[in-house]
Amino acid sequence: HIIEYYNTNNKHHQNKDYDKVTADDVFDLSYYYLEVNDKIGPTKNFQSLYFWLRNTLSVCLLNIPITLFLIIYLLLVNNPDYSLLHAFLFLIFNLLLFIVLLHPTKWLREKMIIKLFWSFYTDLITNKNL
């Protein structure tokens, strides 16, 4: 039903081949529809949590090579003023945090998308646009 709504109401794409509507196209329509009609709040809650976890994963991914470089540098320099143990612990912490947050981040993204489509669908049904 949502793709039919997309085909009949998506007038801003004049040369669009409607037999090849992608999930991204429907996602964009759903997102902007809810945003314009001020019904995006519940979806934005999931989105903000997802972005927070995704950004935390990105920081972990950035820290891992930096920490590896630091460990290699500390092994080559062999300076007793710097603690190799702290660098190893920081690396292990980043790896564990990345592993622990990977699944919840994917799960939250899926829930965000499901929430968006269900919010869009229920709004269309309640307004009898579908």
Tab-separated table of N, CA and C in Angstrom:
chain	number	residue	atom	x	y	z
A	1	HIS	N	0.812	-1.204	0.000
A	1	HIS	CA	0.000	0.000	0.000
A	1	HIS	C	0.856	1.269	0.000
A	2	ILE	N	1.951	1.202	0.707
A	2	ILE	CA	2.799	2.396	0.806
A	2	ILE	C	3.421	2.724	-0.552
A	3	ILE	N	3.802	1.711	-1.313
A	3	ILE	CA	4.380	1.968	-2.634
A	3	ILE	C	3.323	2.559	-3.566
A	4	GLU	N	2.073	2.120	-3.440
A	4	GLU	CA	0.992	2.724	-4.241
A	4	GLU	C	0.826	4.194	-3.878
A	5	TYR	N	0.878	4.480	-2.583
A	5	TYR	CA	0.790	5.879	-2.146
A	5	TYR	C	1.964	6.671	-2.707
A	6	TYR	N	3.127	6.071	-2.683
A	6	TYR	CA	4.315	6.738	-3.242
A	6	TYR	C	4.119	7.035	-4.729
A	7	ASN	N	3.597	6.065	-5.455
A	7	ASN	CA	3.409	6.239	-6.896
A	7	ASN	C	2.392	7.321	-7.224
A	8	THR	N	1.360	7.468	-6.426
A	8	THR	CA	0.319	8.460	-6.730
A	8	THR	C	0.619	9.838	-6.172
A	9	ASN	N	1.412	9.932	-5.110
A	9	ASN	CA	1.614	11.223	-4.445
A	9	ASN	C	3.008	11.802	-4.567
A	10	ASN	N	3.915	11.113	-5.188
A	10	ASN	CA	5.279	11.599	-5.300
A	10	ASN	C	5.436	12.350	-6.618
A	11	LYS	N	4.964	13.563	-6.656
A	11	LYS	CA	4.918	14.349	-7.888
A	11	LYS	C	6.222	15.073	-8.198
A	12	HIS	N	7.158	15.175	-7.264
A	12	HIS	CA	8.360	15.955	-7.505
A	12	HIS	C	9.385	15.216	-8.370
A	13	HIS	N	9.169	13.949	-8.620
A	13	HIS	CA	10.050	13.204	-9.534
A	13	HIS	C	9.279	12.968	-10.828
A	14	GLN	N	9.496	13.798	-11.792
A	14	GLN	CA	8.735	13.727	-13.040
A	14	GLN	C	9.105	12.513	-13.892
A	15	ASN	N	10.372	12.173	-13.954
A	15	ASN	CA	10.824	11.104	-14.833
A	15	ASN	C	11.124	9.814	-14.077
A	16	LYS	N	10.473	9.587	-12.980
A	16	LYS	CA	10.754	8.426	-12.136
A	16	LYS	C	10.081	7.182	-12.711
A	17	ASP	N	10.825	6.083	-12.779
A	17	ASP	CA	10.278	4.798	-13.190
A	17	ASP	C	9.695	4.140	-11.939
A	18	TYR	N	8.372	4.139	-11.819
A	18	TYR	CA	7.733	3.698	-10.587
A	18	TYR	C	7.747	2.188	-10.393
A	19	ASP	N	8.179	1.451	-11.405
A	19	ASP	CA	8.312	0.011	-11.223
A	19	ASP	C	9.573	-0.326	-10.432
A	20	LYS	N	10.488	0.642	-10.339
A	20	LYS	CA	11.753	0.414	-9.650
A	20	LYS	C	11.886	1.307	-8.418
A	21	VAL	N	10.824	1.408	-7.644
A	21	VAL	CA	10.857	2.206	-6.425
A	21	VAL	C	11.691	1.464	-5.385
A	22	THR	N	12.688	2.145	-4.847
A	22	THR	CA	13.564	1.520	-3.854
A	22	THR	C	13.061	1.801	-2.446
A	23	ALA	N	13.596	1.061	-1.503
A	23	ALA	CA	13.249	1.284	-0.096
A	23	ALA	C	13.702	2.672	0.357
A	24	ASP	N	14.812	3.150	-0.197
A	24	ASP	CA	15.293	4.494	0.143
A	24	ASP	C	14.301	5.565	-0.285
A	25	ASP	N	13.690	5.374	-1.460
A	25	ASP	CA	12.691	6.334	-1.930
A	25	ASP	C	11.497	6.391	-0.975
A	26	VAL	N	11.011	5.231	-0.582
A	26	VAL	CA	9.861	5.165	0.317
A	26	VAL	C	10.243	5.671	1.707
A	27	PHE	N	11.454	5.360	2.138
A	27	PHE	CA	11.922	5.869	3.435
A	27	PHE	C	11.944	7.394	3.437
A	28	ASP	N	12.498	7.987	2.379
A	28	ASP	CA	12.554	9.450	2.291
A	28	ASP	C	11.160	10.062	2.308
A	29	LEU	N	10.254	9.503	1.516
A	29	LEU	CA	8.883	10.012	1.491
A	29	LEU	C	8.242	9.905	2.870
A	30	SER	N	8.403	8.757	3.513
A	30	SER	CA	7.817	8.541	4.840
A	30	SER	C	8.387	9.511	5.863
A	31	TYR	N	9.703	9.672	5.838
A	31	TYR	CA	10.373	10.537	6.808
A	31	TYR	C	9.907	11.987	6.646
A	32	TYR	N	9.920	12.475	5.411
A	32	TYR	CA	9.543	13.873	5.188
A	32	TYR	C	8.054	14.096	5.393
A	33	TYR	N	7.239	13.104	5.091
A	33	TYR	CA	5.803	13.211	5.353
A	33	TYR	C	5.554	13.387	6.841
A	34	LEU	N	6.189	12.528	7.652
A	34	LEU	CA	6.009	12.618	9.103
A	34	LEU	C	6.583	13.914	9.658
A	35	GLU	N	7.690	14.350	9.100
A	35	GLU	CA	8.303	15.581	9.579
A	35	GLU	C	7.431	16.798	9.256
A	36	VAL	N	6.901	16.854	8.059
A	36	VAL	CA	6.054	17.984	7.666
A	36	VAL	C	4.768	18.005	8.480
A	37	ASN	N	4.225	16.830	8.766
A	37	ASN	CA	2.979	16.752	9.530
A	37	ASN	C	3.206	16.712	11.041
A	38	ASP	N	4.429	16.965	11.467
A	38	ASP	CA	4.804	17.049	12.879
A	38	ASP	C	4.436	15.783	13.665
A	39	LYS	N	4.735	14.628	13.064
A	39	LYS	CA	4.465	13.349	13.713
A	39	LYS	C	5.713	12.482	13.749
A	40	ILE	N	6.856	13.117	13.692
A	40	ILE	CA	8.128	12.406	13.608
A	40	ILE	C	8.743	12.159	14.995
A	41	GLY	N	8.140	12.676	16.043
A	41	GLY	CA	8.709	12.611	17.393
A	41	GLY	C	9.151	11.241	17.858
A	42	PRO	N	8.268	10.228	17.831
A	42	PRO	CA	8.696	8.896	18.296
A	42	PRO	C	9.842	8.313	17.466
A	43	THR	N	9.814	8.552	16.177
A	43	THR	CA	10.886	8.056	15.324
A	43	THR	C	12.191	8.786	15.617
A	44	LYS	N	12.108	10.078	15.895
A	44	LYS	CA	13.315	10.862	16.201
A	44	LYS	C	13.970	10.379	17.493
A	45	ASN	N	13.163	9.888	18.450
A	45	ASN	CA	13.741	9.344	19.683
A	45	ASN	C	14.637	8.150	19.366
A	46	PHE	N	14.143	7.230	18.539
A	46	PHE	CA	14.957	6.090	18.124
A	46	PHE	C	16.168	6.567	17.318
A	47	GLN	N	15.945	7.556	16.461
A	47	GLN	CA	17.022	8.047	15.613
A	47	GLN	C	18.135	8.680	16.437
A	48	SER	N	17.775	9.438	17.454
A	48	SER	CA	18.821	10.083	18.259
A	48	SER	C	19.637	9.050	19.031
A	49	LEU	N	18.986	8.028	19.559
A	49	LEU	CA	19.731	6.956	20.239
A	49	LEU	C	20.612	6.201	19.253
A	50	TYR	N	20.091	5.945	18.063
A	50	TYR	CA	20.880	5.261	17.040
A	50	TYR	C	22.103	6.091	16.656
A	51	PHE	N	21.914	7.388	16.443
A	51	PHE	CA	23.042	8.247	16.074
A	51	PHE	C	24.084	8.292	17.185
A	52	TRP	N	23.629	8.317	18.433
A	52	TRP	CA	24.567	8.338	19.556
A	52	TRP	C	25.415	7.063	19.576
A	53	LEU	N	24.768	5.908	19.410
A	53	LEU	CA	25.516	4.651	19.392
A	53	LEU	C	26.414	4.552	18.165
A	54	ARG	N	25.915	4.987	17.023
A	54	ARG	CA	26.723	4.951	15.801
A	54	ARG	C	27.961	5.836	15.928
A	55	ASN	N	27.788	7.012	16.506
A	55	ASN	CA	28.928	7.904	16.690
A	55	ASN	C	29.913	7.347	17.708
A	56	THR	N	29.414	6.680	18.735
A	56	THR	CA	30.301	6.035	19.698
A	56	THR	C	31.118	4.932	19.017
A	57	LEU	N	30.469	4.158	18.149
A	57	LEU	CA	31.194	3.136	17.387
A	57	LEU	C	32.241	3.763	16.478
A	58	SER	N	31.908	4.895	15.886
A	58	SER	CA	32.872	5.586	15.012
A	58	SER	C	34.090	6.047	15.793
A	59	VAL	N	33.870	6.556	16.987
A	59	VAL	CA	34.995	6.988	17.825
A	59	VAL	C	35.858	5.789	18.202
A	60	CYS	N	35.221	4.663	18.515
A	60	CYS	CA	35.989	3.443	18.815
A	60	CYS	C	36.834	3.033	17.614
A	61	LEU	N	36.244	3.086	16.425
A	61	LEU	CA	36.995	2.712	15.223
A	61	LEU	C	38.157	3.655	14.966
A	62	LEU	N	37.991	4.914	15.287
A	62	LEU	CA	39.097	5.861	15.125
A	62	LEU	C	40.184	5.646	16.172
A	63	ASN	N	39.775	5.287	17.373
A	63	ASN	CA	40.745	5.102	18.454
A	63	ASN	C	41.599	3.853	18.282
A	64	ILE	N	41.061	2.830	17.657
A	64	ILE	CA	41.796	1.565	17.543
A	64	ILE	C	43.098	1.726	16.748
A	65	PRO	N	43.096	2.297	15.542
A	65	PRO	CA	44.383	2.443	14.846
A	65	PRO	C	45.328	3.434	15.520
A	66	ILE	N	44.768	4.465	16.116
A	66	ILE	CA	45.612	5.432	16.829
A	66	ILE	C	46.307	4.746	17.995
A	67	THR	N	45.561	3.921	18.724
A	67	THR	CA	46.137	3.210	19.865
A	67	THR	C	47.169	2.178	19.404
A	68	LEU	N	46.886	1.503	18.300
A	68	LEU	CA	47.875	0.556	17.768
A	68	LEU	C	49.169	1.271	17.385
A	69	PHE	N	49.035	2.428	16.749
A	69	PHE	CA	50.222	3.224	16.412
A	69	PHE	C	50.975	3.629	17.676
A	70	LEU	N	50.241	4.024	18.701
A	70	LEU	CA	50.858	4.413	19.968
A	70	LEU	C	51.584	3.233	20.605
A	71	ILE	N	50.988	2.051	20.560
A	71	ILE	CA	51.619	0.861	21.132
A	71	ILE	C	52.908	0.533	20.380
A	72	ILE	N	52.852	0.588	19.054
A	72	ILE	CA	54.066	0.328	18.259
A	72	ILE	C	55.148	1.362	18.582
A	73	TYR	N	54.749	2.607	18.696
A	73	TYR	CA	55.700	3.664	19.024
A	73	TYR	C	56.319	3.420	20.406
A	74	LEU	N	55.495	3.071	21.377
A	74	LEU	CA	56.005	2.827	22.726
A	74	LEU	C	56.920	1.607	22.766
A	75	LEU	N	56.635	0.600	21.955
A	75	LEU	CA	57.513	-0.569	21.901
A	75	LEU	C	58.863	-0.216	21.276
A	76	LEU	N	58.853	0.643	20.262
A	76	LEU	CA	60.106	1.028	19.603
A	76	LEU	C	60.941	1.974	20.461
A	77	VAL	N	60.287	2.896	21.129
A	77	VAL	CA	61.011	3.897	21.917
A	77	VAL	C	61.494	3.313	23.235
A	78	ASN	N	60.689	2.454	23.826
A	78	ASN	CA	61.033	1.828	25.101
A	78	ASN	C	61.336	2.871	26.177
A	79	ASN	N	60.496	3.875	26.227
A	79	ASN	CA	60.643	4.949	27.208
A	79	ASN	C	59.857	4.581	28.470
A	80	PRO	N	60.498	4.517	29.629
A	80	PRO	CA	59.794	4.119	30.853
A	80	PRO	C	58.809	5.177	31.352
A	81	ASP	N	58.868	6.399	30.814
A	81	ASP	CA	57.936	7.438	31.254
A	81	ASP	C	56.512	7.190	30.764
A	82	TYR	N	56.376	6.468	29.682
A	82	TYR	CA	55.056	6.192	29.121
A	82	TYR	C	54.663	4.765	29.440
A	83	SER	N	53.418	4.579	29.787
A	83	SER	CA	52.953	3.267	30.205
A	83	SER	C	52.364	2.496	29.029
A	84	LEU	N	53.013	1.418	28.681
A	84	LEU	CA	52.520	0.541	27.626
A	84	LEU	C	51.257	-0.184	28.083
A	85	LEU	N	51.178	-0.452	29.370
A	85	LEU	CA	49.995	-1.120	29.917
A	85	LEU	C	48.740	-0.288	29.695
A	86	HIS	N	48.826	1.015	29.914
A	86	HIS	CA	47.661	1.879	29.713
A	86	HIS	C	47.214	1.878	28.254
A	87	ALA	N	48.173	1.864	27.341
A	87	ALA	CA	47.832	1.834	25.920
A	87	ALA	C	47.141	0.517	25.567
A	88	PHE	N	47.637	-0.600	26.086
A	88	PHE	CA	46.994	-1.891	25.850
A	88	PHE	C	45.595	-1.936	26.448
A	89	LEU	N	45.440	-1.419	27.656
A	89	LEU	CA	44.124	-1.397	28.294
A	89	LEU	C	43.141	-0.521	27.507
A	90	PHE	N	43.624	0.593	26.998
A	90	PHE	CA	42.776	1.469	26.198
A	90	PHE	C	42.355	0.776	24.903
A	91	LEU	N	43.277	0.035	24.291
A	91	LEU	CA	42.965	-0.717	23.080
A	91	LEU	C	41.922	-1.796	23.374
A	92	ILE	N	42.115	-2.531	24.431
A	92	ILE	CA	41.161	-3.586	24.806
A	92	ILE	C	39.800	-2.989	25.120
A	93	PHE	N	39.776	-1.858	25.821
A	93	PHE	CA	38.514	-1.189	26.136
A	93	PHE	C	37.788	-0.783	24.856
A	94	ASN	N	38.502	-0.210	23.893
A	94	ASN	CA	37.878	0.200	22.633
A	94	ASN	C	37.349	-0.993	21.849
A	95	LEU	N	38.117	-2.071	21.808
A	95	LEU	CA	37.664	-3.273	21.105
A	95	LEU	C	36.424	-3.868	21.766
A	96	LEU	N	36.442	-3.961	23.078
A	96	LEU	CA	35.281	-4.501	23.785
A	96	LEU	C	34.050	-3.609	23.628
A	97	LEU	N	34.240	-2.309	23.733
A	97	LEU	CA	33.121	-1.383	23.560
A	97	LEU	C	32.545	-1.493	22.151
A	98	PHE	N	33.406	-1.609	21.160
A	98	PHE	CA	32.946	-1.770	19.785
A	98	PHE	C	32.133	-3.054	19.631
A	99	ILE	N	32.635	-4.150	20.167
A	99	ILE	CA	31.946	-5.437	20.058
A	99	ILE	C	30.614	-5.411	20.796
A	100	VAL	N	30.602	-4.815	21.969
A	100	VAL	CA	29.383	-4.772	22.779
A	100	VAL	C	28.316	-3.886	22.131
A	101	LEU	N	28.701	-2.788	21.532
A	101	LEU	CA	27.721	-1.845	20.972
A	101	LEU	C	27.307	-2.153	19.541
A	102	LEU	N	27.993	-3.040	18.861
A	102	LEU	CA	27.699	-3.303	17.460
A	102	LEU	C	26.284	-3.861	17.263
A	103	HIS	N	25.926	-4.874	18.002
A	103	HIS	CA	24.600	-5.476	17.851
A	103	HIS	C	23.469	-4.530	18.272
A	104	PRO	N	23.563	-3.870	19.423
A	104	PRO	CA	22.482	-2.930	19.779
A	104	PRO	C	22.318	-1.791	18.772
A	105	THR	N	23.401	-1.371	18.154
A	105	THR	CA	23.307	-0.297	17.163
A	105	THR	C	22.541	-0.774	15.932
A	106	LYS	N	22.860	-1.958	15.457
A	106	LYS	CA	22.121	-2.514	14.320
A	106	LYS	C	20.654	-2.720	14.677
A	107	TRP	N	20.387	-3.241	15.866
A	107	TRP	CA	19.021	-3.486	16.316
A	107	TRP	C	18.239	-2.174	16.391
A	108	LEU	N	18.861	-1.142	16.942
A	108	LEU	CA	18.184	0.145	17.082
A	108	LEU	C	17.900	0.771	15.725
A	109	ARG	N	18.794	0.585	14.775
A	109	ARG	CA	18.555	1.095	13.419
A	109	ARG	C	17.349	0.403	12.798
A	110	GLU	N	17.266	-0.908	12.955
A	110	GLU	CA	16.112	-1.642	12.434
A	110	GLU	C	14.823	-1.178	13.097
A	111	LYS	N	14.854	-0.997	14.407
A	111	LYS	CA	13.667	-0.537	15.128
A	111	LYS	C	13.267	0.874	14.700
A	112	MET	N	14.247	1.718	14.425
A	112	MET	CA	13.962	3.076	13.971
A	112	MET	C	13.241	3.033	12.627
A	113	ILE	N	13.712	2.210	11.720
A	113	ILE	CA	13.099	2.117	10.398
A	113	ILE	C	11.696	1.524	10.502
A	114	ILE	N	11.532	0.494	11.312
A	114	ILE	CA	10.204	-0.093	11.513
A	114	ILE	C	9.254	0.933	12.117
A	115	LYS	N	9.720	1.678	13.105
A	115	LYS	CA	8.889	2.710	13.735
A	115	LYS	C	8.484	3.778	12.724
A	116	LEU	N	9.424	4.165	11.867
A	116	LEU	CA	9.123	5.174	10.847
A	116	LEU	C	8.036	4.679	9.908
A	117	PHE	N	8.181	3.470	9.379
A	117	PHE	CA	7.198	2.962	8.429
A	117	PHE	C	5.841	2.726	9.083
A	118	TRP	N	5.830	2.214	10.322
A	118	TRP	CA	4.552	2.008	10.991
A	118	TRP	C	3.882	3.343	11.331
A	119	SER	N	4.650	4.323	11.723
A	119	SER	CA	4.064	5.643	11.992
A	119	SER	C	3.472	6.231	10.720
A	120	PHE	N	4.192	6.112	9.627
A	120	PHE	CA	3.709	6.610	8.344
A	120	PHE	C	2.455	5.861	7.921
A	121	TYR	N	2.494	4.550	8.013
A	121	TYR	CA	1.365	3.717	7.592
A	121	TYR	C	0.122	3.996	8.435
A	122	THR	N	0.285	4.045	9.753
A	122	THR	CA	-0.881	4.290	10.608
A	122	THR	C	-1.436	5.695	10.410
A	123	ASP	N	-0.573	6.658	10.140
A	123	ASP	CA	-1.078	8.002	9.878
A	123	ASP	C	-1.867	8.045	8.568
A	124	LEU	N	-1.389	7.342	7.564
A	124	LEU	CA	-2.121	7.287	6.305
A	124	LEU	C	-3.471	6.601	6.482
A	125	ILE	N	-3.498	5.532	7.272
A	125	ILE	CA	-4.752	4.815	7.492
A	125	ILE	C	-5.744	5.659	8.281
A	126	THR	N	-5.257	6.328	9.343
A	126	THR	CA	-6.166	7.135	10.166
A	126	THR	C	-6.682	8.351	9.417
A	127	ASN	N	-5.894	8.874	8.472
A	127	ASN	CA	-6.341	10.000	7.667
A	127	ASN	C	-7.031	9.555	6.383
A	128	LYS	N	-7.169	8.226	6.221
A	128	LYS	CA	-7.825	7.624	5.067
A	128	LYS	C	-7.211	8.071	3.738
A	129	ASN	N	-5.882	8.260	3.741
A	129	ASN	CA	-5.174	8.560	2.511
A	129	ASN	C	-4.719	7.298	1.802
A	130	LEU	N	-4.942	6.165	2.442
A	130	LEU	CA	-4.465	4.910	1.871
A	130	LEU	C	-5.614	3.954	1.753
